[in-house]
Amino acid sequence: MTISEFSEVAVPVIGLSEDDRQVTCRQCYSTMRAVHVAANGYQCLTCNALVCVMCGCTDDRACIGGCYWWLSPGICSSHKQELHELALKVFGGAR
Ligand SMILES: [Zn+2]
Ligand SMILES: [Zn+2]
Ligand SMILES: [Zn+2]
């Protein structure tokens, strides 16, 4: 999977709101805090796979329904709509 230009939007959103999120790596099934995954370069602390902090999918264990690229490091493509809505809330848009 490759990283898209969406990363400028996605990274600040995670930094603001994802502090206490837990993520379970789909590759090795260990659970860890998303902030620790982020600090480790969005790699699983146990198996070092690149892992999505939103849902725990990895390059080898994609989401059910499919995710095909990284929106940003740590966020797979299945969250595109979700992040777009979050980004609108955080970075403005209509009030
Ligand atoms: Zn893992
Ligand atoms: Zn995914
Ligand atoms: Zn995901």
PDB file of C-alpha atoms in Angstrom, residues 5-14 16-18 54 71 75 79-95:
ATOM      1  CA  GLU A   5      -1.711  13.165  -0.126  1.00  0.00           C
ATOM      2  CA  PHE A   6      -4.471  12.938   2.477  1.00  0.00           C
ATOM      3  CA  SER A   7      -1.829  12.688   5.196  1.00  0.00           C
ATOM      4  CA  GLU A   8      -1.731  16.438   5.893  1.00  0.00           C
ATOM      5  CA  VAL A   9      -5.308  16.205   7.082  1.00  0.00           C
ATOM      6  CA  ALA A  10      -5.182  12.854   8.796  1.00  0.00           C
ATOM      7  CA  VAL A  11      -2.158  13.211  11.062  1.00  0.00           C
ATOM      8  CA  PRO A  12      -3.329  16.253  13.077  1.00  0.00           C
ATOM      9  CA  VAL A  13      -6.722  14.630  13.623  1.00  0.00           C
ATOM     10  CA  ILE A  14      -5.122  11.576  15.157  1.00  0.00           C
ATOM     11  CA  LEU A  16      -5.738  15.579  18.782  1.00  0.00           C
ATOM     12  CA  SER A  17      -8.249  12.890  19.463  1.00  0.00           C
ATOM     13  CA  GLU A  18      -6.775   9.435  19.516  1.00  0.00           C
ATOM     14  CA  MET A  54      -8.164   3.054  13.620  1.00  0.00           C
ATOM     15  CA  LEU A  71      -4.409   7.560   3.798  1.00  0.00           C
ATOM     16  CA  ILE A  75      -4.663   5.082   8.727  1.00  0.00           C
ATOM     17  CA  HIS A  79     -11.488   5.453   6.879  1.00  0.00           C
ATOM     18  CA  LYS A  80     -11.478   7.990   4.096  1.00  0.00           C
ATOM     19  CA  GLN A  81     -15.061   9.102   4.621  1.00  0.00           C
ATOM     20  CA  GLU A  82     -14.744   9.120   8.404  1.00  0.00           C
ATOM     21  CA  LEU A  83     -11.589  11.238   8.289  1.00  0.00           C
ATOM     22  CA  HIS A  84     -13.004  13.602   5.754  1.00  0.00           C
ATOM     23  CA  GLU A  85     -15.893  14.350   8.108  1.00  0.00           C
ATOM     24  CA  LEU A  86     -13.551  14.735  11.086  1.00  0.00           C
ATOM     25  CA  ALA A  87     -11.284  17.032   9.137  1.00  0.00           C
ATOM     26  CA  LEU A  88     -14.198  19.250   8.242  1.00  0.00           C
ATOM     27  CA  LYS A  89     -15.128  19.517  11.913  1.00  0.00           C
ATOM     28  CA  VAL A  90     -11.619  20.162  13.193  1.00  0.00           C
ATOM     29  CA  PHE A  91     -10.327  22.429  10.467  1.00  0.00           C
ATOM     30  CA  GLY A  92     -13.400  24.486   9.823  1.00  0.00           C
ATOM     31  CA  GLY A  93     -16.190  24.259   7.388  1.00  0.00           C
ATOM     32  CA  ALA A  94     -19.581  25.727   8.097  1.00  0.00           C
ATOM     33  CA  ARG A  95     -20.533  26.677  11.635  1.00  0.00           C
TER      34      ARG A  95
END
